mmCIF file of N, CA, C and O in Angstrom:
data_model
loop_
_atom_site.group_PDB
_atom_site.id
_atom_site.type_symbol
_atom_site.label_atom_id
_atom_site.label_comp_id
_atom_site.label_asym_id
_atom_site.label_seq_id
_atom_site.Cartn_x
_atom_site.Cartn_y
_atom_site.Cartn_z
ATOM 1 N N MET A 1453 -15.182 -26.209 -13.845
ATOM 2 C CA MET A 1453 -16.445 -25.458 -14.351
ATOM 3 C C MET A 1453 -17.428 -25.537 -13.105
ATOM 4 O O MET A 1453 -18.367 -24.880 -13.246
ATOM 5 N N GLN A 1454 -17.224 -26.517 -12.300
ATOM 6 C CA GLN A 1454 -18.338 -26.716 -11.171
ATOM 7 C C GLN A 1454 -18.344 -25.444 -10.283
ATOM 8 O O GLN A 1454 -19.269 -25.272 -9.483
ATOM 9 N N SER A 1455 -17.112 -24.786 -10.223
ATOM 10 C CA SER A 1455 -17.053 -23.749 -9.238
ATOM 11 C C SER A 1455 -17.766 -22.482 -9.663
ATOM 12 O O SER A 1455 -18.226 -21.434 -8.935
ATOM 13 N N PHE A 1456 -18.255 -22.365 -10.967
ATOM 14 C CA PHE A 1456 -18.963 -21.274 -11.532
ATOM 15 C C PHE A 1456 -20.487 -21.524 -11.270
ATOM 16 O O PHE A 1456 -21.157 -22.639 -11.300
ATOM 17 N N ASP A 1457 -21.162 -20.368 -11.113
ATOM 18 C CA ASP A 1457 -22.616 -20.449 -10.996
ATOM 19 C C ASP A 1457 -23.234 -20.769 -12.306
ATOM 20 O O ASP A 1457 -22.603 -20.715 -13.304
ATOM 21 N N HIS A 1458 -24.594 -21.175 -12.282
ATOM 22 C CA HIS A 1458 -25.145 -21.458 -13.579
ATOM 23 C C HIS A 1458 -25.021 -20.466 -14.635
ATOM 24 O O HIS A 1458 -24.799 -20.862 -15.793
ATOM 25 N N ALA A 1459 -25.303 -19.250 -14.368
ATOM 26 C CA ALA A 1459 -25.238 -18.198 -15.277
ATOM 27 C C ALA A 1459 -23.940 -17.948 -15.903
ATOM 28 O O ALA A 1459 -23.744 -17.969 -17.173
ATOM 29 N N THR A 1460 -22.873 -17.997 -15.181
ATOM 30 C CA THR A 1460 -21.493 -17.862 -15.568
ATOM 31 C C THR A 1460 -21.273 -19.082 -16.413
ATOM 32 O O THR A 1460 -20.632 -18.842 -17.455
ATOM 33 N N ARG A 1461 -21.443 -20.347 -16.044
ATOM 34 C CA ARG A 1461 -21.179 -21.458 -16.828
ATOM 35 C C ARG A 1461 -21.853 -21.473 -18.188
ATOM 36 O O ARG A 1461 -21.303 -21.632 -19.202
ATOM 37 N N THR A 1462 -23.206 -20.897 -18.157
ATOM 38 C CA THR A 1462 -23.911 -20.789 -19.403
ATOM 39 C C THR A 1462 -23.368 -19.887 -20.369
ATOM 40 O O THR A 1462 -23.190 -19.991 -21.524
ATOM 41 N N GLU A 1463 -22.809 -18.700 -19.783
ATOM 42 C CA GLU A 1463 -22.234 -17.594 -20.688
ATOM 43 C C GLU A 1463 -20.854 -18.128 -21.221
ATOM 44 O O GLU A 1463 -20.564 -17.873 -22.340
ATOM 45 N N LEU A 1464 -20.157 -18.873 -20.416
ATOM 46 C CA LEU A 1464 -18.857 -19.536 -20.917
ATOM 47 C C LEU A 1464 -19.120 -20.524 -21.991
ATOM 48 O O LEU A 1464 -18.500 -20.430 -23.026
ATOM 49 N N GLU A 1465 -20.116 -21.384 -21.710
ATOM 50 C CA GLU A 1465 -20.562 -22.378 -22.799
ATOM 51 C C GLU A 1465 -20.932 -21.810 -24.220
ATOM 52 O O GLU A 1465 -20.568 -22.070 -25.155
ATOM 53 N N ALA A 1466 -21.859 -20.700 -23.922
ATOM 54 C CA ALA A 1466 -22.311 -19.886 -25.246
ATOM 55 C C ALA A 1466 -21.101 -19.331 -25.845
ATOM 56 O O ALA A 1466 -21.151 -19.305 -27.112
ATOM 57 N N ALA A 1467 -20.240 -18.817 -25.191
ATOM 58 C CA ALA A 1467 -19.141 -17.975 -25.764
ATOM 59 C C ALA A 1467 -18.164 -19.001 -26.479
ATOM 60 O O ALA A 1467 -17.748 -18.764 -27.600
ATOM 61 N N ALA A 1468 -18.004 -20.099 -25.901
ATOM 62 C CA ALA A 1468 -17.229 -21.193 -26.569
ATOM 63 C C ALA A 1468 -17.846 -21.761 -27.849
ATOM 64 O O ALA A 1468 -17.237 -21.901 -28.776
ATOM 65 N N PHE A 1469 -19.223 -21.866 -27.834
ATOM 66 C CA PHE A 1469 -19.995 -22.234 -28.962
ATOM 67 C C PHE A 1469 -19.824 -21.196 -30.169
ATOM 68 O O PHE A 1469 -19.597 -21.507 -31.187
ATOM 69 N N ARG A 1470 -19.917 -19.950 -29.717
ATOM 70 C CA ARG A 1470 -19.751 -18.934 -30.780
ATOM 71 C C ARG A 1470 -18.370 -18.943 -31.399
ATOM 72 O O ARG A 1470 -18.127 -18.717 -32.562
ATOM 73 N N ARG A 1471 -17.384 -19.237 -30.373
ATOM 74 C CA ARG A 1471 -16.071 -19.286 -31.000
ATOM 75 C C ARG A 1471 -15.840 -20.415 -31.845
ATOM 76 O O ARG A 1471 -15.168 -20.373 -32.899
ATOM 77 N N LEU A 1472 -16.486 -21.572 -31.596
ATOM 78 C CA LEU A 1472 -16.344 -22.829 -32.591
ATOM 79 C C LEU A 1472 -17.091 -22.453 -33.736
ATOM 80 O O LEU A 1472 -16.465 -22.738 -34.914
ATOM 81 N N LEU A 1473 -18.115 -21.655 -33.858
ATOM 82 C CA LEU A 1473 -18.774 -21.324 -35.025
ATOM 83 C C LEU A 1473 -17.890 -20.376 -35.739
ATOM 84 O O LEU A 1473 -17.582 -20.481 -37.182
ATOM 85 N N ARG A 1474 -17.211 -19.449 -35.182
ATOM 86 C CA ARG A 1474 -16.122 -18.533 -35.996
ATOM 87 C C ARG A 1474 -15.083 -19.385 -36.316
ATOM 88 O O ARG A 1474 -14.624 -19.118 -37.455
ATOM 89 N N HIS A 1475 -14.631 -20.387 -35.732
ATOM 90 C CA HIS A 1475 -13.527 -21.258 -36.223
ATOM 91 C C HIS A 1475 -13.775 -21.982 -37.426
ATOM 92 O O HIS A 1475 -13.109 -21.923 -38.352
ATOM 93 N N LEU A 1476 -15.001 -22.567 -37.289
ATOM 94 C CA LEU A 1476 -15.487 -23.305 -38.542
ATOM 95 C C LEU A 1476 -15.689 -22.278 -39.689
ATOM 96 O O LEU A 1476 -15.375 -22.706 -40.879
ATOM 97 N N ASP A 1477 -16.177 -21.105 -39.542
ATOM 98 C CA ASP A 1477 -16.393 -20.192 -40.486
ATOM 99 C C ASP A 1477 -14.917 -19.812 -41.137
ATOM 100 O O ASP A 1477 -14.888 -19.462 -42.280
ATOM 101 N N ALA A 1478 -13.977 -19.692 -40.160
ATOM 102 C CA ALA A 1478 -12.576 -19.344 -40.762
ATOM 103 C C ALA A 1478 -11.973 -20.500 -41.482
ATOM 104 O O ALA A 1478 -11.071 -20.297 -42.124
ATOM 105 N N HIS A 1479 -12.562 -21.649 -41.397
ATOM 106 C CA HIS A 1479 -11.961 -22.841 -42.117
ATOM 107 C C HIS A 1479 -13.005 -23.569 -42.877
ATOM 108 O O HIS A 1479 -13.350 -24.816 -42.884
ATOM 109 N N LYS A 1480 -13.516 -22.713 -43.949
ATOM 110 C CA LYS A 1480 -14.589 -23.325 -44.712
ATOM 111 C C LYS A 1480 -14.033 -24.452 -45.618
ATOM 112 O O LYS A 1480 -14.795 -25.385 -46.257
ATOM 113 N N GLU A 1481 -12.734 -24.588 -45.613
ATOM 114 C CA GLU A 1481 -12.094 -25.566 -46.467
ATOM 115 C C GLU A 1481 -12.363 -26.884 -45.830
ATOM 116 O O GLU A 1481 -12.237 -28.067 -46.467
ATOM 117 N N VAL A 1482 -12.564 -26.998 -44.575
ATOM 118 C CA VAL A 1482 -12.864 -28.277 -43.990
ATOM 119 C C VAL A 1482 -14.387 -28.625 -44.250
ATOM 120 O O VAL A 1482 -15.444 -27.958 -43.835
ATOM 121 N N GLN A 1483 -14.356 -29.772 -44.920
ATOM 122 C CA GLN A 1483 -15.638 -30.178 -45.328
ATOM 123 C C GLN A 1483 -16.528 -30.999 -44.238
ATOM 124 O O GLN A 1483 -15.885 -31.535 -43.490
ATOM 125 N N ASN A 1484 -17.758 -30.999 -44.404
ATOM 126 C CA ASN A 1484 -18.664 -31.649 -43.508
ATOM 127 C C ASN A 1484 -18.361 -33.039 -43.339
ATOM 128 O O ASN A 1484 -18.396 -33.758 -42.360
ATOM 129 N N ILE A 1485 -18.225 -33.739 -44.522
ATOM 130 C CA ILE A 1485 -17.758 -35.094 -44.462
ATOM 131 C C ILE A 1485 -16.541 -35.472 -43.686
ATOM 132 O O ILE A 1485 -16.512 -36.465 -42.991
ATOM 133 N N GLU A 1486 -15.658 -34.526 -43.767
ATOM 134 C CA GLU A 1486 -14.285 -34.769 -43.078
ATOM 135 C C GLU A 1486 -14.733 -34.603 -41.487
ATOM 136 O O GLU A 1486 -14.197 -35.379 -40.752
ATOM 137 N N LEU A 1487 -15.524 -33.632 -40.964
ATOM 138 C CA LEU A 1487 -15.956 -33.480 -39.659
ATOM 139 C C LEU A 1487 -16.752 -34.658 -39.180
ATOM 140 O O LEU A 1487 -16.379 -35.184 -38.159
ATOM 141 N N MET A 1488 -17.602 -35.331 -40.202
ATOM 142 C CA MET A 1488 -18.276 -36.499 -39.805
ATOM 143 C C MET A 1488 -17.404 -37.721 -39.652
ATOM 144 O O MET A 1488 -17.367 -38.506 -38.694
ATOM 145 N N ASN A 1489 -16.391 -37.863 -40.644
ATOM 146 C CA ASN A 1489 -15.510 -38.900 -40.460
ATOM 147 C C ASN A 1489 -14.539 -39.038 -39.273
ATOM 148 O O ASN A 1489 -14.188 -39.974 -38.695
ATOM 149 N N LEU A 1490 -14.130 -37.792 -38.838
ATOM 150 C CA LEU A 1490 -13.106 -37.662 -37.796
ATOM 151 C C LEU A 1490 -13.837 -37.413 -36.471
ATOM 152 O O LEU A 1490 -13.334 -37.953 -35.414
ATOM 153 N N ALA A 1491 -14.974 -36.875 -36.361
ATOM 154 C CA ALA A 1491 -15.585 -36.437 -35.115
ATOM 155 C C ALA A 1491 -17.067 -36.846 -34.994
ATOM 156 O O ALA A 1491 -17.674 -36.621 -33.917
ATOM 157 N N ASP A 1492 -17.638 -37.310 -35.845
ATOM 158 C CA ASP A 1492 -18.954 -37.716 -36.052
ATOM 159 C C ASP A 1492 -19.969 -36.632 -35.627
ATOM 160 O O ASP A 1492 -21.120 -36.841 -35.061
ATOM 161 N N PHE A 1493 -19.700 -35.454 -36.254
ATOM 162 C CA PHE A 1493 -20.609 -34.375 -36.192
ATOM 163 C C PHE A 1493 -20.142 -33.384 -37.265
ATOM 164 O O PHE A 1493 -18.903 -33.508 -37.814
ATOM 165 N N CYS A 1494 -21.085 -32.522 -37.655
ATOM 166 C CA CYS A 1494 -20.735 -31.583 -38.717
ATOM 167 C C CYS A 1494 -21.581 -30.320 -38.502
ATOM 168 O O CYS A 1494 -22.238 -30.165 -37.572
ATOM 169 N N ARG A 1495 -21.428 -29.313 -39.412
ATOM 170 C CA ARG A 1495 -22.157 -28.113 -39.365
ATOM 171 C C ARG A 1495 -23.659 -28.266 -39.240
ATOM 172 O O ARG A 1495 -24.407 -27.740 -38.582
ATOM 173 N N ASN A 1496 -24.200 -29.291 -40.050
ATOM 174 C CA ASN A 1496 -25.490 -29.635 -39.983
ATOM 175 C C ASN A 1496 -25.996 -30.257 -38.679
ATOM 176 O O ASN A 1496 -26.998 -29.937 -38.282
ATOM 177 N N CYS A 1497 -25.127 -30.908 -38.015
ATOM 178 C CA CYS A 1497 -25.549 -31.570 -36.802
ATOM 179 C C CYS A 1497 -25.649 -30.395 -35.810
ATOM 180 O O CYS A 1497 -26.623 -30.467 -34.884
ATOM 181 N N LEU A 1498 -24.640 -29.469 -35.746
ATOM 182 C CA LEU A 1498 -24.910 -28.215 -34.865
ATOM 183 C C LEU A 1498 -26.229 -27.577 -35.033
ATOM 184 O O LEU A 1498 -26.822 -27.225 -34.164
ATOM 185 N N SER A 1499 -26.595 -27.508 -36.356
ATOM 186 C CA SER A 1499 -27.919 -26.820 -36.620
ATOM 187 C C SER A 1499 -29.063 -27.760 -36.037
ATOM 188 O O SER A 1499 -29.976 -27.170 -35.514
ATOM 189 N N LYS A 1500 -28.899 -28.997 -36.283
ATOM 190 C CA LYS A 1500 -30.138 -29.797 -35.601
ATOM 191 C C LYS A 1500 -30.016 -29.805 -34.233
ATOM 192 O O LYS A 1500 -31.183 -29.791 -33.564
ATOM 193 N N TRP A 1501 -28.885 -29.784 -33.565
ATOM 194 C CA TRP A 1501 -28.906 -29.632 -32.204
ATOM 195 C C TRP A 1501 -29.424 -28.300 -31.628
ATOM 196 O O TRP A 1501 -30.130 -28.293 -30.540
ATOM 197 N N LEU A 1502 -29.232 -27.163 -32.274
ATOM 198 C CA LEU A 1502 -29.877 -25.905 -31.963
ATOM 199 C C LEU A 1502 -31.484 -25.909 -32.059
ATOM 200 O O LEU A 1502 -32.050 -25.574 -31.065
ATOM 201 N N VAL A 1503 -31.774 -26.707 -33.217
ATOM 202 C CA VAL A 1503 -33.387 -26.819 -33.099
ATOM 203 C C VAL A 1503 -33.896 -27.696 -32.002
ATOM 204 O O VAL A 1503 -34.822 -27.318 -31.557
ATOM 205 N N ALA A 1504 -33.344 -28.741 -31.690
ATOM 206 C CA ALA A 1504 -33.635 -29.567 -30.758
ATOM 207 C C ALA A 1504 -33.653 -29.001 -29.268
ATOM 208 O O ALA A 1504 -34.654 -29.042 -28.598
ATOM 209 N N GLU A 1505 -32.616 -28.163 -29.143
ATOM 210 C CA GLU A 1505 -32.543 -27.500 -27.892
ATOM 211 C C GLU A 1505 -33.540 -26.384 -27.763
ATOM 212 O O GLU A 1505 -34.193 -26.002 -26.608
ATOM 213 N N ALA A 1506 -33.967 -25.615 -28.824
ATOM 214 C CA ALA A 1506 -34.908 -24.765 -28.876
ATOM 215 C C ALA A 1506 -36.278 -25.475 -28.537
ATOM 216 O O ALA A 1506 -37.019 -24.941 -27.649
ATOM 217 N N GLU A 1507 -36.579 -26.626 -29.235
ATOM 218 C CA GLU A 1507 -37.883 -27.192 -29.102
ATOM 219 C C GLU A 1507 -37.923 -27.711 -27.638
ATOM 220 O O GLU A 1507 -39.026 -27.717 -27.018
ATOM 221 N N GLU A 1508 -36.846 -28.126 -27.042
ATOM 222 C CA GLU A 1508 -36.963 -28.553 -25.655
ATOM 223 C C GLU A 1508 -37.260 -27.620 -24.636
ATOM 224 O O GLU A 1508 -37.850 -27.877 -23.544
ATOM 225 N N ARG A 1509 -37.028 -26.417 -25.033
ATOM 226 C CA ARG A 1509 -37.373 -25.082 -24.197
ATOM 227 C C ARG A 1509 -38.550 -24.485 -24.658
ATOM 228 O O ARG A 1509 -38.810 -23.438 -24.149
ATOM 229 N N GLY A 1510 -39.466 -25.149 -25.384
ATOM 230 C CA GLY A 1510 -40.590 -24.626 -25.958
ATOM 231 C C GLY A 1510 -40.578 -23.474 -27.007
ATOM 232 O O GLY A 1510 -41.588 -22.734 -27.112
ATOM 233 N N GLU A 1511 -39.399 -23.366 -27.494
ATOM 234 C CA GLU A 1511 -39.136 -22.183 -28.632
ATOM 235 C C GLU A 1511 -39.253 -22.837 -29.998
ATOM 236 O O GLU A 1511 -39.118 -24.075 -30.107
ATOM 237 N N SER A 1512 -39.488 -22.075 -31.004
ATOM 238 C CA SER A 1512 -39.683 -22.441 -32.196
ATOM 239 C C SER A 1512 -38.383 -21.883 -33.058
ATOM 240 O O SER A 1512 -38.198 -20.796 -32.985
ATOM 241 N N LEU A 1513 -37.617 -22.843 -33.669
ATOM 242 C CA LEU A 1513 -36.630 -22.486 -34.659
ATOM 243 C C LEU A 1513 -36.522 -23.448 -35.610
ATOM 244 O O LEU A 1513 -36.328 -24.708 -35.247
ATOM 245 N N ASP A 1514 -36.637 -23.009 -36.800
ATOM 246 C CA ASP A 1514 -36.720 -24.001 -37.962
ATOM 247 C C ASP A 1514 -35.235 -24.213 -38.301
ATOM 248 O O ASP A 1514 -34.336 -23.522 -38.176
ATOM 249 N N TYR A 1515 -35.183 -25.510 -38.986
ATOM 250 C CA TYR A 1515 -33.865 -25.982 -39.322
ATOM 251 C C TYR A 1515 -33.038 -25.059 -40.317
ATOM 252 O O TYR A 1515 -31.864 -24.731 -40.206
ATOM 253 N N GLU A 1516 -33.662 -24.488 -41.248
ATOM 254 C CA GLU A 1516 -33.002 -23.603 -42.248
ATOM 255 C C GLU A 1516 -32.561 -22.335 -41.479
ATOM 256 O O GLU A 1516 -31.409 -21.851 -41.831
ATOM 257 N N THR A 1517 -33.187 -21.767 -40.605
ATOM 258 C CA THR A 1517 -32.816 -20.641 -39.885
ATOM 259 C C THR A 1517 -31.606 -20.914 -39.000
ATOM 260 O O THR A 1517 -30.589 -20.150 -38.931
ATOM 261 N N ALA A 1518 -31.592 -22.072 -38.327
ATOM 262 C CA ALA A 1518 -30.498 -22.545 -37.513
ATOM 263 C C ALA A 1518 -29.247 -22.696 -38.395
ATOM 264 O O ALA A 1518 -28.080 -22.524 -38.185
ATOM 265 N N ARG A 1519 -29.397 -23.410 -39.693
ATOM 266 C CA ARG A 1519 -28.310 -23.562 -40.555
ATOM 267 C C ARG A 1519 -27.673 -22.202 -40.991
ATOM 268 O O ARG A 1519 -26.499 -22.168 -41.139
ATOM 269 N N GLU A 1520 -28.614 -21.322 -41.236
ATOM 270 C CA GLU A 1520 -28.101 -20.026 -41.650
ATOM 271 C C GLU A 1520 -27.222 -19.426 -40.673
ATOM 272 O O GLU A 1520 -26.229 -18.749 -40.812
ATOM 273 N N TYR A 1521 -27.588 -19.567 -39.276
ATOM 274 C CA TYR A 1521 -26.828 -19.228 -38.041
ATOM 275 C C TYR A 1521 -25.520 -19.830 -38.175
ATOM 276 O O TYR A 1521 -24.380 -19.157 -38.037
ATOM 277 N N VAL A 1522 -25.545 -21.131 -38.357
ATOM 278 C CA VAL A 1522 -24.190 -21.909 -38.078
ATOM 279 C C VAL A 1522 -23.286 -21.605 -39.302
ATOM 280 O O VAL A 1522 -22.152 -21.529 -39.183
ATOM 281 N N TYR A 1523 -23.858 -21.598 -40.514
ATOM 282 C CA TYR A 1523 -23.077 -21.381 -41.650
ATOM 283 C C TYR A 1523 -22.689 -19.969 -41.918
ATOM 284 O O TYR A 1523 -21.796 -19.644 -42.787
ATOM 285 N N GLY A 1524 -23.510 -18.946 -41.357
ATOM 286 C CA GLY A 1524 -23.133 -17.584 -41.559
ATOM 287 C C GLY A 1524 -23.755 -17.064 -42.904
ATOM 288 O O GLY A 1524 -23.357 -15.978 -43.197
ATOM 289 N N MET A 1525 -24.360 -17.872 -43.556
ATOM 290 C CA MET A 1525 -25.090 -17.484 -44.777
ATOM 291 C C MET A 1525 -26.225 -18.596 -45.018
ATOM 292 O O MET A 1525 -26.153 -19.619 -44.352
ATOM 293 N N PRO A 1526 -27.079 -18.282 -45.910
ATOM 294 C CA PRO A 1526 -28.001 -19.469 -46.405
ATOM 295 C C PRO A 1526 -27.155 -20.646 -46.743
ATOM 296 O O PRO A 1526 -26.053 -20.503 -47.389
ATOM 297 N N TYR A 1527 -27.729 -21.796 -46.363
ATOM 298 C CA TYR A 1527 -26.950 -23.080 -46.695
ATOM 299 C C TYR A 1527 -26.731 -23.250 -48.283
ATOM 300 O O TYR A 1527 -25.572 -23.752 -48.647
ATOM 301 N N SER A 1528 -27.686 -23.002 -49.111
ATOM 302 C CA SER A 1528 -27.496 -23.168 -50.462
ATOM 303 C C SER A 1528 -26.312 -22.275 -51.053
ATOM 304 O O SER A 1528 -25.793 -22.702 -51.829
ATOM 305 N N GLU A 1529 -26.136 -21.023 -50.411
ATOM 306 C CA GLU A 1529 -25.118 -20.225 -50.827
ATOM 307 C C GLU A 1529 -23.723 -20.913 -50.410
ATOM 308 O O GLU A 1529 -22.602 -21.029 -51.159
ATOM 309 N N TRP A 1530 -23.695 -21.320 -49.128
ATOM 310 C CA TRP A 1530 -22.344 -21.965 -48.664
ATOM 311 C C TRP A 1530 -22.021 -23.118 -49.480
ATOM 312 O O TRP A 1530 -20.877 -23.355 -49.897
ATOM 313 N N LYS A 1531 -23.025 -23.864 -49.819
ATOM 314 C CA LYS A 1531 -22.924 -25.115 -50.521
ATOM 315 C C LYS A 1531 -22.303 -24.857 -51.933
ATOM 316 O O LYS A 1531 -21.402 -25.367 -52.317
ATOM 317 N N ALA A 1532 -22.897 -23.951 -52.596
ATOM 318 C CA ALA A 1532 -22.360 -23.429 -53.845
ATOM 319 C C ALA A 1532 -21.000 -22.965 -53.810
ATOM 320 O O ALA A 1532 -20.131 -23.175 -54.782
ATOM 321 N N ARG A 1533 -20.602 -22.290 -52.929
ATOM 322 C CA ARG A 1533 -19.351 -21.432 -52.739
ATOM 323 C C ARG A 1533 -18.267 -22.468 -52.256
ATOM 324 O O ARG A 1533 -17.114 -22.384 -52.617
ATOM 325 N N TYR A 1534 -18.491 -23.310 -51.090
ATOM 326 C CA TYR A 1534 -17.461 -23.935 -50.413
ATOM 327 C C TYR A 1534 -17.546 -25.462 -50.399
ATOM 328 O O TYR A 1534 -16.561 -26.134 -50.135
ATOM 329 N N GLN A 1535 -18.741 -26.149 -50.635
ATOM 330 C CA GLN A 1535 -18.824 -27.586 -50.528
ATOM 331 C C GLN A 1535 -18.072 -28.168 -51.812
ATOM 332 O O GLN A 1535 -18.549 -27.921 -52.916
ATOM 333 N N GLU A 1536 -17.295 -29.116 -51.600
ATOM 334 C CA GLU A 1536 -16.677 -29.881 -52.640
ATOM 335 C C GLU A 1536 -17.320 -31.290 -52.597
ATOM 336 O O GLU A 1536 -17.852 -31.564 -51.747
ATOM 337 N N LYS A 1537 -17.098 -31.770 -53.760
ATOM 338 C CA LYS A 1537 -17.655 -33.186 -53.903
ATOM 339 C C LYS A 1537 -16.795 -34.083 -53.093
ATOM 340 O O LYS A 1537 -15.769 -34.093 -53.055
ATOM 341 N N ALA A 1538 -17.568 -35.098 -52.372
ATOM 342 C CA ALA A 1538 -16.864 -35.897 -51.508
ATOM 343 C C ALA A 1538 -16.197 -37.010 -52.381
ATOM 344 O O ALA A 1538 -16.589 -37.503 -53.454
ATOM 345 N N THR A 1539 -14.951 -37.396 -51.914
ATOM 346 C CA THR A 1539 -14.121 -38.308 -52.785
ATOM 347 C C THR A 1539 -14.583 -39.701 -52.306
ATOM 348 O O THR A 1539 -15.308 -39.900 -51.419
ATOM 349 N N PRO A 1540 -14.386 -40.577 -53.247
ATOM 350 C CA PRO A 1540 -14.694 -42.013 -52.984
ATOM 351 C C PRO A 1540 -14.191 -42.374 -51.584
ATOM 352 O O PRO A 1540 -14.751 -43.285 -50.925
ATOM 353 N N GLU A 1541 -12.994 -41.928 -51.257
ATOM 354 C CA GLU A 1541 -12.260 -42.431 -49.934
ATOM 355 C C GLU A 1541 -13.216 -41.759 -48.934
ATOM 356 O O GLU A 1541 -13.336 -42.554 -47.759
ATOM 357 N N GLN A 1542 -13.456 -40.595 -49.015
ATOM 358 C CA GLN A 1542 -14.367 -39.961 -48.003
ATOM 359 C C GLN A 1542 -15.623 -40.630 -47.667
ATOM 360 O O GLN A 1542 -16.121 -40.906 -46.521
ATOM 361 N N LEU A 1543 -16.280 -41.003 -48.780
ATOM 362 C CA LEU A 1543 -17.569 -41.674 -48.867
ATOM 363 C C LEU A 1543 -17.429 -43.042 -48.196
ATOM 364 O O LEU A 1543 -18.233 -43.464 -47.345
ATOM 365 N N ALA A 1544 -16.357 -43.731 -48.459
ATOM 366 C CA ALA A 1544 -16.207 -44.990 -47.891
ATOM 367 C C ALA A 1544 -15.792 -45.013 -46.521
ATOM 368 O O ALA A 1544 -16.325 -45.742 -45.647
ATOM 369 N N ALA A 1545 -15.167 -44.051 -45.998
ATOM 370 C CA ALA A 1545 -14.946 -43.824 -44.567
ATOM 371 C C ALA A 1545 -16.126 -43.563 -43.848
ATOM 372 O O ALA A 1545 -16.321 -43.935 -42.726
ATOM 373 N N PHE A 1546 -16.864 -42.783 -44.473
ATOM 374 C CA PHE A 1546 -18.211 -42.308 -43.913
ATOM 375 C C PHE A 1546 -19.131 -43.579 -43.742
ATOM 376 O O PHE A 1546 -19.835 -43.785 -42.617
ATOM 377 N N GLU A 1547 -19.244 -44.256 -44.754
ATOM 378 C CA GLU A 1547 -20.106 -45.578 -44.695
ATOM 379 C C GLU A 1547 -19.719 -46.537 -43.625
ATOM 380 O O GLU A 1547 -20.399 -47.162 -42.960
ATOM 381 N N ALA A 1548 -18.380 -46.685 -43.525
ATOM 382 C CA ALA A 1548 -17.693 -47.666 -42.574
ATOM 383 C C ALA A 1548 -17.949 -47.193 -41.251
ATOM 384 O O ALA A 1548 -18.290 -47.853 -40.234
ATOM 385 N N ARG A 1549 -17.754 -45.821 -41.023
ATOM 386 C CA ARG A 1549 -18.222 -45.310 -39.694
ATOM 387 C C ARG A 1549 -19.691 -45.629 -39.285
ATOM 388 O O ARG A 1549 -20.156 -45.934 -38.236
ATOM 389 N N GLU A 1550 -20.666 -45.250 -40.287
ATOM 390 C CA GLU A 1550 -22.061 -45.579 -39.924
ATOM 391 C C GLU A 1550 -22.380 -47.106 -39.836
ATOM 392 O O GLU A 1550 -22.969 -47.306 -38.923
ATOM 393 N N ALA A 1551 -21.659 -47.902 -40.476
ATOM 394 C CA ALA A 1551 -21.794 -49.356 -40.357
ATOM 395 C C ALA A 1551 -21.365 -49.729 -38.927
ATOM 396 O O ALA A 1551 -22.024 -50.540 -38.245
ATOM 397 N N GLN A 1552 -20.376 -49.122 -38.547
ATOM 398 C CA GLN A 1552 -19.662 -49.464 -37.167
ATOM 399 C C GLN A 1552 -20.741 -48.994 -36.124
ATOM 400 O O GLN A 1552 -20.913 -49.646 -35.096
ATOM 401 N N LYS A 1553 -21.303 -47.947 -36.325
ATOM 402 C CA LYS A 1553 -22.172 -47.539 -35.259
ATOM 403 C C LYS A 1553 -23.488 -48.369 -35.140
ATOM 404 O O LYS A 1553 -23.956 -48.511 -34.125
ATOM 405 N N GLN A 1554 -23.838 -48.881 -36.446
ATOM 406 C CA GLN A 1554 -25.049 -49.880 -36.461
ATOM 407 C C GLN A 1554 -24.743 -51.325 -35.812
ATOM 408 O O GLN A 1554 -25.676 -51.947 -35.279
ATOM 409 N N GLY A 1555 -23.559 -51.518 -35.881
ATOM 410 C CA GLY A 1555 -22.944 -52.969 -35.586
ATOM 411 C C GLY A 1555 -22.658 -53.268 -34.155
ATOM 412 O O GLY A 1555 -22.889 -54.231 -33.528
#
């Protein structure tokens, strides 16, 4: 990646990010808690990162707009259609991961 100029590298990174969003959109069965437990990030994290990057550049992007971009629809709609209730095992794994990060 070092051999690319800044603009080309930025375009490649942006394209890869859009591809990640398409991949997540194609796999709505993958729940956010599963992503958090396995990779320590989820769709909501991506939304927060977009907001933070916009703010860092002096731009305004509210969280709900960012979530709609990441989810491909309003979050409330995605949640009603696709979000399943977390299992006790998933919640325990999440809590253990969070405790490990604190410790």
